[in-house]
Amino acid sequence: MSKRVSPADALRLVTLAIGALVMITPFLYMVSTSFKAQQYVLKIPPQFIPDPATLSNYERVLVRGDFGQYFLNSLFVAVTATTIAVLLSAMMAYGFARYRFPGREWLFRILLLGLMIPALMLIVPQFVLAKWLGLIDTLWGLIVFYVAGNLALNTFLLRGFFEALPQELDDAMQIDGANAWRRFIGLALPLARPALATATIFTFLATWDEYAWALTSITSPENKTLPIAVALLQGPRGTQWGLVFAASIIAILPVIAVFLIFQRHFVQGLTAGAVKG
């Protein structure tokens, strides 16, 4: 016997469907525009289905000599910064969750202050520090500050997950002679895969899309990243939106790939607190 849908459930489903449609419409329009020739981009009324459709925008973006270099730069920076940030955050979170030491809570609160300061307010002190360290106009200058900028949020997310793990598991491994590193690598990290996936997605997205610090610190064309490449497609005398949207579609493909890879663990990481609570 089929279950009847109550009016409240029907209203909820309709509201969710409308919300999803509102959110996805700009993305669909961007995809549609990327397949349009320039003379049809600003046509009134707008065409959601391009007629005629063309791949010329993608071809022009991909044959640009510097676009591939920008893509590789962004990929190197995002992958390296994400790996280092998630690993350091996991170690810090495990330490805060499993060890008692003087000033632990105060140190954690000071770390969380980084979540309360807008990133743009740190541009000037970051630039001064990067210049002093010799990191201006280098990819490692981006990586170092991207790692630092993501430590607070990741540590906050992972600490709660590590605290939810039974202490008895650590005690059992310690009785068997496992030291702290072995317990962290062999026990905590495998069990924390959902939380690590969540931190990985957030960090990769933040570093892949970051624009302000990259624009401020990078001056050499060979070191520019993909967000700058997309911005450079907008000219002072007009913007070819078909090219911009085609480049944007290419730019978001790695983000979609990362999300699809970690999707199952990501959902588990978001719901872990509710399930265990």
PDB file of C-alpha atoms in Angstrom:
ATOM      1  CA  MET A   1       0.000   0.000   0.000  1.00  0.00           C
ATOM      2  CA  SER A   2       1.477   3.300  -1.059  1.00  0.00           C
ATOM      3  CA  LYS A   3       2.006   5.966   1.547  1.00  0.00           C
ATOM      4  CA  ARG A   4       0.061   9.171   1.009  1.00  0.00           C
ATOM      5  CA  VAL A   5       1.981  12.413   0.878  1.00  0.00           C
ATOM      6  CA  SER A   6       0.699  14.880   3.445  1.00  0.00           C
ATOM      7  CA  PRO A   7       0.059  18.518   2.457  1.00  0.00           C
ATOM      8  CA  ALA A   8       2.977  19.607   4.648  1.00  0.00           C
ATOM      9  CA  ASP A   9       5.349  17.189   2.894  1.00  0.00           C
ATOM     10  CA  ALA A  10       4.057  18.269  -0.508  1.00  0.00           C
ATOM     11  CA  LEU A  11       4.611  21.931   0.353  1.00  0.00           C
ATOM     12  CA  ARG A  12       8.103  21.126   1.588  1.00  0.00           C
ATOM     13  CA  LEU A  13       8.960  19.264  -1.612  1.00  0.00           C
ATOM     14  CA  VAL A  14       7.630  22.074  -3.797  1.00  0.00           C
ATOM     15  CA  THR A  15       9.606  24.653  -1.798  1.00  0.00           C
ATOM     16  CA  LEU A  16      12.787  22.599  -2.095  1.00  0.00           C
ATOM     17  CA  ALA A  17      12.230  22.126  -5.831  1.00  0.00           C
ATOM     18  CA  ILE A  18      11.743  25.861  -6.355  1.00  0.00           C
ATOM     19  CA  GLY A  19      14.834  26.625  -4.280  1.00  0.00           C
ATOM     20  CA  ALA A  20      16.907  24.108  -6.236  1.00  0.00           C
ATOM     21  CA  LEU A  21      15.671  25.572  -9.522  1.00  0.00           C
ATOM     22  CA  VAL A  22      16.555  29.112  -8.427  1.00  0.00           C
ATOM     23  CA  MET A  23      20.037  28.021  -7.387  1.00  0.00           C
ATOM     24  CA  ILE A  24      20.823  25.956 -10.485  1.00  0.00           C
ATOM     25  CA  THR A  25      19.415  28.375 -13.091  1.00  0.00           C
ATOM     26  CA  PRO A  26      22.467  30.719 -13.137  1.00  0.00           C
ATOM     27  CA  PHE A  27      24.762  27.716 -13.558  1.00  0.00           C
ATOM     28  CA  LEU A  28      22.679  26.352 -16.419  1.00  0.00           C
ATOM     29  CA  TYR A  29      22.659  29.774 -18.070  1.00  0.00           C
ATOM     30  CA  MET A  30      26.450  29.940 -17.743  1.00  0.00           C
ATOM     31  CA  VAL A  31      26.755  26.535 -19.424  1.00  0.00           C
ATOM     32  CA  SER A  32      24.349  27.624 -22.157  1.00  0.00           C
ATOM     33  CA  THR A  33      26.192  30.892 -22.794  1.00  0.00           C
ATOM     34  CA  SER A  34      29.528  29.117 -23.064  1.00  0.00           C
ATOM     35  CA  PHE A  35      28.207  27.404 -26.222  1.00  0.00           C
ATOM     36  CA  LYS A  36      26.983  30.622 -27.849  1.00  0.00           C
ATOM     37  CA  ALA A  37      28.728  32.812 -30.385  1.00  0.00           C
ATOM     38  CA  GLN A  38      29.432  36.330 -29.162  1.00  0.00           C
ATOM     39  CA  GLN A  39      26.630  37.945 -31.202  1.00  0.00           C
ATOM     40  CA  TYR A  40      24.037  35.750 -29.459  1.00  0.00           C
ATOM     41  CA  VAL A  41      25.251  36.171 -25.866  1.00  0.00           C
ATOM     42  CA  LEU A  42      23.320  39.376 -25.086  1.00  0.00           C
ATOM     43  CA  LYS A  43      20.348  38.602 -27.274  1.00  0.00           C
ATOM     44  CA  ILE A  44      16.965  39.739 -25.916  1.00  0.00           C
ATOM     45  CA  PRO A  45      15.046  37.685 -24.925  1.00  0.00           C
ATOM     46  CA  PRO A  46      17.866  35.378 -23.760  1.00  0.00           C
ATOM     47  CA  GLN A  47      18.157  31.896 -25.227  1.00  0.00           C
ATOM     48  CA  PHE A  48      18.668  29.127 -22.693  1.00  0.00           C
ATOM     49  CA  ILE A  49      19.208  26.607 -25.481  1.00  0.00           C
ATOM     50  CA  PRO A  50      21.949  27.939 -27.795  1.00  0.00           C
ATOM     51  CA  ASP A  51      20.970  27.965 -31.446  1.00  0.00           C
ATOM     52  CA  PRO A  52      23.323  27.524 -33.130  1.00  0.00           C
ATOM     53  CA  ALA A  53      25.602  25.864 -30.555  1.00  0.00           C
ATOM     54  CA  THR A  54      29.352  26.181 -31.000  1.00  0.00           C
ATOM     55  CA  LEU A  55      32.534  24.945 -29.337  1.00  0.00           C
ATOM     56  CA  SER A  56      34.544  27.939 -30.516  1.00  0.00           C
ATOM     57  CA  ASN A  57      34.677  29.506 -27.054  1.00  0.00           C
ATOM     58  CA  TYR A  58      36.248  26.386 -25.553  1.00  0.00           C
ATOM     59  CA  GLU A  59      38.644  26.088 -28.467  1.00  0.00           C
ATOM     60  CA  ARG A  60      39.769  29.703 -28.117  1.00  0.00           C
ATOM     61  CA  VAL A  61      40.262  29.333 -24.362  1.00  0.00           C
ATOM     62  CA  LEU A  62      42.212  26.081 -24.610  1.00  0.00           C
ATOM     63  CA  VAL A  63      44.524  27.268 -27.389  1.00  0.00           C
ATOM     64  CA  ARG A  64      45.606  30.318 -25.412  1.00  0.00           C
ATOM     65  CA  GLY A  65      49.274  29.768 -24.636  1.00  0.00           C
ATOM     66  CA  ASP A  66      49.034  30.816 -21.002  1.00  0.00           C
ATOM     67  CA  PHE A  67      45.731  29.193 -19.984  1.00  0.00           C
ATOM     68  CA  GLY A  68      47.222  25.719 -19.614  1.00  0.00           C
ATOM     69  CA  GLN A  69      50.043  27.099 -17.464  1.00  0.00           C
ATOM     70  CA  TYR A  70      47.551  28.915 -15.249  1.00  0.00           C
ATOM     71  CA  PHE A  71      45.562  25.709 -14.878  1.00  0.00           C
ATOM     72  CA  LEU A  72      48.643  23.709 -13.855  1.00  0.00           C
ATOM     73  CA  ASN A  73      49.681  26.436 -11.417  1.00  0.00           C
ATOM     74  CA  SER A  74      46.267  26.366  -9.748  1.00  0.00           C
ATOM     75  CA  LEU A  75      46.272  22.580  -9.634  1.00  0.00           C
ATOM     76  CA  PHE A  76      49.722  22.471  -8.007  1.00  0.00           C
ATOM     77  CA  VAL A  77      48.855  25.162  -5.484  1.00  0.00           C
ATOM     78  CA  ALA A  78      45.439  23.725  -4.585  1.00  0.00           C
ATOM     79  CA  VAL A  79      46.578  20.095  -4.249  1.00  0.00           C
ATOM     80  CA  THR A  80      49.714  20.970  -2.270  1.00  0.00           C
ATOM     81  CA  ALA A  81      47.980  23.454   0.029  1.00  0.00           C
ATOM     82  CA  THR A  82      45.039  21.114   0.622  1.00  0.00           C
ATOM     83  CA  THR A  83      47.276  18.157   1.461  1.00  0.00           C
ATOM     84  CA  ILE A  84      49.435  20.133   3.896  1.00  0.00           C
ATOM     85  CA  ALA A  85      46.505  21.976   5.486  1.00  0.00           C
ATOM     86  CA  VAL A  86      44.405  18.859   6.072  1.00  0.00           C
ATOM     87  CA  LEU A  87      47.376  16.899   7.463  1.00  0.00           C
ATOM     88  CA  LEU A  88      48.458  19.691   9.832  1.00  0.00           C
ATOM     89  CA  SER A  89      44.864  20.326  10.888  1.00  0.00           C
ATOM     90  CA  ALA A  90      44.354  16.640  11.628  1.00  0.00           C
ATOM     91  CA  MET A  91      47.467  16.547  13.831  1.00  0.00           C
ATOM     92  CA  MET A  92      46.443  19.704  15.670  1.00  0.00           C
ATOM     93  CA  ALA A  93      42.862  18.516  16.110  1.00  0.00           C
ATOM     94  CA  TYR A  94      44.019  15.130  17.425  1.00  0.00           C
ATOM     95  CA  GLY A  95      46.295  16.845  19.920  1.00  0.00           C
ATOM     96  CA  PHE A  96      43.514  19.125  21.160  1.00  0.00           C
ATOM     97  CA  ALA A  97      41.080  16.201  21.376  1.00  0.00           C
ATOM     98  CA  ARG A  98      43.238  13.565  23.031  1.00  0.00           C
ATOM     99  CA  TYR A  99      45.764  15.392  25.227  1.00  0.00           C
ATOM    100  CA  ARG A 100      45.347  17.559  28.307  1.00  0.00           C
ATOM    101  CA  PHE A 101      47.959  20.286  28.708  1.00  0.00           C
ATOM    102  CA  PRO A 102      48.054  23.730  30.331  1.00  0.00           C
ATOM    103  CA  GLY A 103      46.375  26.423  28.243  1.00  0.00           C
ATOM    104  CA  ARG A 104      44.784  23.950  25.836  1.00  0.00           C
ATOM    105  CA  GLU A 105      41.411  25.670  25.650  1.00  0.00           C
ATOM    106  CA  TRP A 106      42.959  29.138  25.456  1.00  0.00           C
ATOM    107  CA  LEU A 107      45.189  28.072  22.578  1.00  0.00           C
ATOM    108  CA  PHE A 108      42.190  26.599  20.793  1.00  0.00           C
ATOM    109  CA  ARG A 109      40.219  29.811  21.276  1.00  0.00           C
ATOM    110  CA  ILE A 110      43.110  31.884  19.961  1.00  0.00           C
ATOM    111  CA  LEU A 111      43.257  29.605  16.920  1.00  0.00           C
ATOM    112  CA  LEU A 112      39.557  30.149  16.312  1.00  0.00           C
ATOM    113  CA  LEU A 113      40.111  33.899  16.185  1.00  0.00           C
ATOM    114  CA  GLY A 114      41.293  33.286  12.644  1.00  0.00           C
ATOM    115  CA  LEU A 115      37.679  32.486  11.712  1.00  0.00           C
ATOM    116  CA  MET A 116      36.515  35.899  12.890  1.00  0.00           C
ATOM    117  CA  ILE A 117      38.914  38.029  10.836  1.00  0.00           C
ATOM    118  CA  PRO A 118      37.938  38.707   7.182  1.00  0.00           C
ATOM    119  CA  ALA A 119      40.619  37.487   4.799  1.00  0.00           C
ATOM    120  CA  LEU A 120      40.830  40.838   2.994  1.00  0.00           C
ATOM    121  CA  MET A 121      41.879  42.551   6.234  1.00  0.00           C
ATOM    122  CA  LEU A 122      45.003  40.391   6.278  1.00  0.00           C
ATOM    123  CA  ILE A 123      46.196  41.273   2.771  1.00  0.00           C
ATOM    124  CA  VAL A 124      48.578  44.047   3.894  1.00  0.00           C
ATOM    125  CA  PRO A 125      50.246  42.178   6.814  1.00  0.00           C
ATOM    126  CA  GLN A 126      50.449  39.054   4.639  1.00  0.00           C
ATOM    127  CA  PHE A 127      52.172  41.013   1.900  1.00  0.00           C
ATOM    128  CA  VAL A 128      54.704  42.499   4.348  1.00  0.00           C
ATOM    129  CA  LEU A 129      55.412  39.077   5.848  1.00  0.00           C
ATOM    130  CA  ALA A 130      55.670  37.404   2.436  1.00  0.00           C
ATOM    131  CA  LYS A 131      58.102  40.085   1.250  1.00  0.00           C
ATOM    132  CA  TRP A 132      60.229  39.588   4.373  1.00  0.00           C
ATOM    133  CA  LEU A 133      60.255  35.824   3.764  1.00  0.00           C
ATOM    134  CA  GLY A 134      61.030  36.191   0.056  1.00  0.00           C
ATOM    135  CA  LEU A 135      57.733  34.588  -0.994  1.00  0.00           C
ATOM    136  CA  ILE A 136      56.366  37.378  -3.182  1.00  0.00           C
ATOM    137  CA  ASP A 137      55.623  36.265  -6.757  1.00  0.00           C
ATOM    138  CA  THR A 138      56.080  32.572  -5.966  1.00  0.00           C
ATOM    139  CA  LEU A 139      53.632  29.688  -5.900  1.00  0.00           C
ATOM    140  CA  TRP A 140      54.933  28.701  -2.471  1.00  0.00           C
ATOM    141  CA  GLY A 141      53.957  32.150  -1.278  1.00  0.00           C
ATOM    142  CA  LEU A 142      50.382  31.243  -2.173  1.00  0.00           C
ATOM    143  CA  ILE A 143      50.616  27.787  -0.617  1.00  0.00           C
ATOM    144  CA  VAL A 144      52.000  28.970   2.730  1.00  0.00           C
ATOM    145  CA  PHE A 145      49.235  31.503   3.293  1.00  0.00           C
ATOM    146  CA  TYR A 146      46.499  29.234   1.946  1.00  0.00           C
ATOM    147  CA  VAL A 147      47.562  26.583   4.450  1.00  0.00           C
ATOM    148  CA  ALA A 148      47.589  29.097   7.288  1.00  0.00           C
ATOM    149  CA  GLY A 149      44.194  30.448   6.289  1.00  0.00           C
ATOM    150  CA  ASN A 150      42.507  27.028   6.405  1.00  0.00           C
ATOM    151  CA  LEU A 151      44.019  25.629   9.609  1.00  0.00           C
ATOM    152  CA  ALA A 152      41.486  27.147  12.000  1.00  0.00           C
ATOM    153  CA  LEU A 153      38.315  25.880  10.310  1.00  0.00           C
ATOM    154  CA  ASN A 154      39.732  22.432   9.604  1.00  0.00           C
ATOM    155  CA  THR A 155      41.011  22.027  13.160  1.00  0.00           C
ATOM    156  CA  PHE A 156      37.612  23.070  14.491  1.00  0.00           C
ATOM    157  CA  LEU A 157      35.837  20.506  12.298  1.00  0.00           C
ATOM    158  CA  LEU A 158      38.234  17.649  12.975  1.00  0.00           C
ATOM    159  CA  ARG A 159      38.553  18.176  16.734  1.00  0.00           C
ATOM    160  CA  GLY A 160      34.879  17.448  17.268  1.00  0.00           C
ATOM    161  CA  PHE A 161      35.144  14.258  15.247  1.00  0.00           C
ATOM    162  CA  PHE A 162      38.239  13.028  17.108  1.00  0.00           C
ATOM    163  CA  GLU A 163      36.573  13.749  20.452  1.00  0.00           C
ATOM    164  CA  ALA A 164      33.641  11.557  19.382  1.00  0.00           C
ATOM    165  CA  LEU A 165      35.930   8.550  18.849  1.00  0.00           C
ATOM    166  CA  PRO A 166      35.892   6.146  21.834  1.00  0.00           C
ATOM    167  CA  GLN A 167      38.886   6.684  24.107  1.00  0.00           C
ATOM    168  CA  GLU A 168      38.930   2.934  24.733  1.00  0.00           C
ATOM    169  CA  LEU A 169      40.285   2.348  21.227  1.00  0.00           C
ATOM    170  CA  ASP A 170      43.299   4.547  21.955  1.00  0.00           C
ATOM    171  CA  ASP A 171      43.806   2.878  25.321  1.00  0.00           C
ATOM    172  CA  ALA A 172      43.723  -0.597  23.739  1.00  0.00           C
ATOM    173  CA  MET A 173      46.384   0.332  21.169  1.00  0.00           C
ATOM    174  CA  GLN A 174      48.474   1.996  23.844  1.00  0.00           C
ATOM    175  CA  ILE A 175      48.379  -1.193  25.932  1.00  0.00           C
ATOM    176  CA  ASP A 176      49.610  -3.077  22.850  1.00  0.00           C
ATOM    177  CA  GLY A 177      52.611  -0.731  22.731  1.00  0.00           C
ATOM    178  CA  ALA A 178      51.496   1.695  20.039  1.00  0.00           C
ATOM    179  CA  ASN A 179      52.957   5.169  20.411  1.00  0.00           C
ATOM    180  CA  ALA A 180      51.093   8.408  19.686  1.00  0.00           C
ATOM    181  CA  TRP A 181      52.066   8.507  15.986  1.00  0.00           C
ATOM    182  CA  ARG A 182      50.955   4.940  15.416  1.00  0.00           C
ATOM    183  CA  ARG A 183      47.618   5.578  17.117  1.00  0.00           C
ATOM    184  CA  PHE A 184      47.129   8.712  15.066  1.00  0.00           C
ATOM    185  CA  ILE A 185      48.022   7.156  11.705  1.00  0.00           C
ATOM    186  CA  GLY A 186      46.653   3.659  12.254  1.00  0.00           C
ATOM    187  CA  LEU A 187      43.503   4.441  14.205  1.00  0.00           C
ATOM    188  CA  ALA A 188      42.408   8.077  14.190  1.00  0.00           C
ATOM    189  CA  LEU A 189      42.948   8.912  10.514  1.00  0.00           C
ATOM    190  CA  PRO A 190      41.136   5.845   9.067  1.00  0.00           C
ATOM    191  CA  LEU A 191      38.148   6.398  11.369  1.00  0.00           C
ATOM    192  CA  ALA A 192      38.075  10.110  10.560  1.00  0.00           C
ATOM    193  CA  ARG A 193      37.746   9.658   6.792  1.00  0.00           C
ATOM    194  CA  PRO A 194      34.326  11.379   6.617  1.00  0.00           C
ATOM    195  CA  ALA A 195      35.607  14.433   8.489  1.00  0.00           C
ATOM    196  CA  LEU A 196      38.830  14.454   6.465  1.00  0.00           C
ATOM    197  CA  ALA A 197      36.806  14.351   3.238  1.00  0.00           C
ATOM    198  CA  THR A 198      34.763  17.338   4.402  1.00  0.00           C
ATOM    199  CA  ALA A 199      37.904  19.290   5.286  1.00  0.00           C
ATOM    200  CA  THR A 200      39.498  18.326   1.959  1.00  0.00           C
ATOM    201  CA  ILE A 201      36.556  19.607  -0.088  1.00  0.00           C
ATOM    202  CA  PHE A 202      36.322  22.879   1.827  1.00  0.00           C
ATOM    203  CA  THR A 203      40.062  23.505   1.625  1.00  0.00           C
ATOM    204  CA  PHE A 204      40.388  22.625  -2.058  1.00  0.00           C
ATOM    205  CA  LEU A 205      37.458  24.870  -2.937  1.00  0.00           C
ATOM    206  CA  ALA A 206      38.888  27.769  -0.917  1.00  0.00           C
ATOM    207  CA  THR A 207      42.368  27.503  -2.440  1.00  0.00           C
ATOM    208  CA  TRP A 208      41.249  26.789  -6.007  1.00  0.00           C
ATOM    209  CA  ASP A 209      38.938  29.815  -6.173  1.00  0.00           C
ATOM    210  CA  GLU A 210      41.058  32.298  -4.187  1.00  0.00           C
ATOM    211  CA  TYR A 211      41.628  35.505  -6.108  1.00  0.00           C
ATOM    212  CA  ALA A 212      42.547  38.461  -3.885  1.00  0.00           C
ATOM    213  CA  TRP A 213      45.834  37.162  -2.450  1.00  0.00           C
ATOM    214  CA  ALA A 214      46.904  35.667  -5.789  1.00  0.00           C
ATOM    215  CA  LEU A 215      46.251  38.963  -7.544  1.00  0.00           C
ATOM    216  CA  THR A 216      48.167  40.880  -4.854  1.00  0.00           C
ATOM    217  CA  SER A 217      51.253  38.697  -4.541  1.00  0.00           C
ATOM    218  CA  ILE A 218      51.736  37.323  -8.079  1.00  0.00           C
ATOM    219  CA  THR A 219      53.102  39.549 -10.826  1.00  0.00           C
ATOM    220  CA  SER A 220      54.882  37.183 -13.244  1.00  0.00           C
ATOM    221  CA  PRO A 221      52.677  35.755 -15.995  1.00  0.00           C
ATOM    222  CA  GLU A 222      54.162  32.277 -15.519  1.00  0.00           C
ATOM    223  CA  ASN A 223      53.041  32.187 -11.857  1.00  0.00           C
ATOM    224  CA  LYS A 224      49.470  33.405 -12.238  1.00  0.00           C
ATOM    225  CA  THR A 225      46.607  31.105 -11.288  1.00  0.00           C
ATOM    226  CA  LEU A 226      43.334  30.221 -12.965  1.00  0.00           C
ATOM    227  CA  PRO A 227      41.057  32.821 -11.272  1.00  0.00           C
ATOM    228  CA  ILE A 228      43.395  35.509 -12.611  1.00  0.00           C
ATOM    229  CA  ALA A 229      43.264  33.936 -16.073  1.00  0.00           C
ATOM    230  CA  VAL A 230      39.472  34.118 -16.073  1.00  0.00           C
ATOM    231  CA  ALA A 231      39.584  37.747 -14.920  1.00  0.00           C
ATOM    232  CA  LEU A 232      42.033  38.642 -17.694  1.00  0.00           C
ATOM    233  CA  LEU A 233      39.449  37.584 -20.286  1.00  0.00           C
ATOM    234  CA  GLN A 234      37.438  40.683 -19.356  1.00  0.00           C
ATOM    235  CA  GLY A 235      38.776  43.516 -21.473  1.00  0.00           C
ATOM    236  CA  PRO A 236      38.533  47.287 -20.871  1.00  0.00           C
ATOM    237  CA  ARG A 237      36.521  47.799 -24.061  1.00  0.00           C
ATOM    238  CA  GLY A 238      34.102  44.953 -23.557  1.00  0.00           C
ATOM    239  CA  THR A 239      33.866  41.407 -22.309  1.00  0.00           C
ATOM    240  CA  GLN A 240      33.350  38.329 -24.417  1.00  0.00           C
ATOM    241  CA  TRP A 241      31.122  36.497 -21.976  1.00  0.00           C
ATOM    242  CA  GLY A 242      31.144  33.320 -24.004  1.00  0.00           C
ATOM    243  CA  LEU A 243      34.900  33.031 -23.424  1.00  0.00           C
ATOM    244  CA  VAL A 244      34.575  33.948 -19.755  1.00  0.00           C
ATOM    245  CA  PHE A 245      31.883  31.349 -19.138  1.00  0.00           C
ATOM    246  CA  ALA A 246      33.741  28.672 -21.098  1.00  0.00           C
ATOM    247  CA  ALA A 247      36.844  29.313 -18.997  1.00  0.00           C
ATOM    248  CA  SER A 248      34.701  29.247 -15.857  1.00  0.00           C
ATOM    249  CA  ILE A 249      33.239  25.866 -16.801  1.00  0.00           C
ATOM    250  CA  ILE A 250      36.741  24.466 -17.303  1.00  0.00           C
ATOM    251  CA  ALA A 251      37.820  25.994 -13.995  1.00  0.00           C
ATOM    252  CA  ILE A 252      35.083  24.314 -11.961  1.00  0.00           C
ATOM    253  CA  LEU A 253      35.661  20.828 -13.384  1.00  0.00           C
ATOM    254  CA  PRO A 254      38.379  19.942 -10.806  1.00  0.00           C
ATOM    255  CA  VAL A 255      36.105  21.114  -7.984  1.00  0.00           C
ATOM    256  CA  ILE A 256      33.304  18.883  -9.248  1.00  0.00           C
ATOM    257  CA  ALA A 257      35.756  15.988  -9.573  1.00  0.00           C
ATOM    258  CA  VAL A 258      36.981  16.425  -5.991  1.00  0.00           C
ATOM    259  CA  PHE A 259      33.422  16.553  -4.699  1.00  0.00           C
ATOM    260  CA  LEU A 260      32.417  13.419  -6.616  1.00  0.00           C
ATOM    261  CA  ILE A 261      35.452  11.540  -5.296  1.00  0.00           C
ATOM    262  CA  PHE A 262      34.773  12.462  -1.672  1.00  0.00           C
ATOM    263  CA  GLN A 263      30.978  12.743  -1.914  1.00  0.00           C
ATOM    264  CA  ARG A 264      30.087   9.667   0.128  1.00  0.00           C
ATOM    265  CA  HIS A 265      32.483  10.511   2.947  1.00  0.00           C
ATOM    266  CA  PHE A 266      31.476  14.183   2.730  1.00  0.00           C
ATOM    267  CA  VAL A 267      27.821  13.366   3.443  1.00  0.00           C
ATOM    268  CA  GLN A 268      28.849  11.102   6.305  1.00  0.00           C
ATOM    269  CA  GLY A 269      31.030  13.856   7.733  1.00  0.00           C
ATOM    270  CA  LEU A 270      28.183  16.379   7.678  1.00  0.00           C
ATOM    271  CA  THR A 271      25.756  13.967   9.349  1.00  0.00           C
ATOM    272  CA  ALA A 272      28.179  12.368  11.824  1.00  0.00           C
ATOM    273  CA  GLY A 273      27.387  14.823  14.584  1.00  0.00           C
ATOM    274  CA  ALA A 274      23.637  14.338  14.240  1.00  0.00           C
ATOM    275  CA  VAL A 275      23.946  10.558  14.194  1.00  0.00           C
ATOM    276  CA  LYS A 276      26.242  10.397  17.202  1.00  0.00           C
ATOM    277  CA  GLY A 277      24.582  13.225  19.104  1.00  0.00           C
TER     278      GLY A 277
END
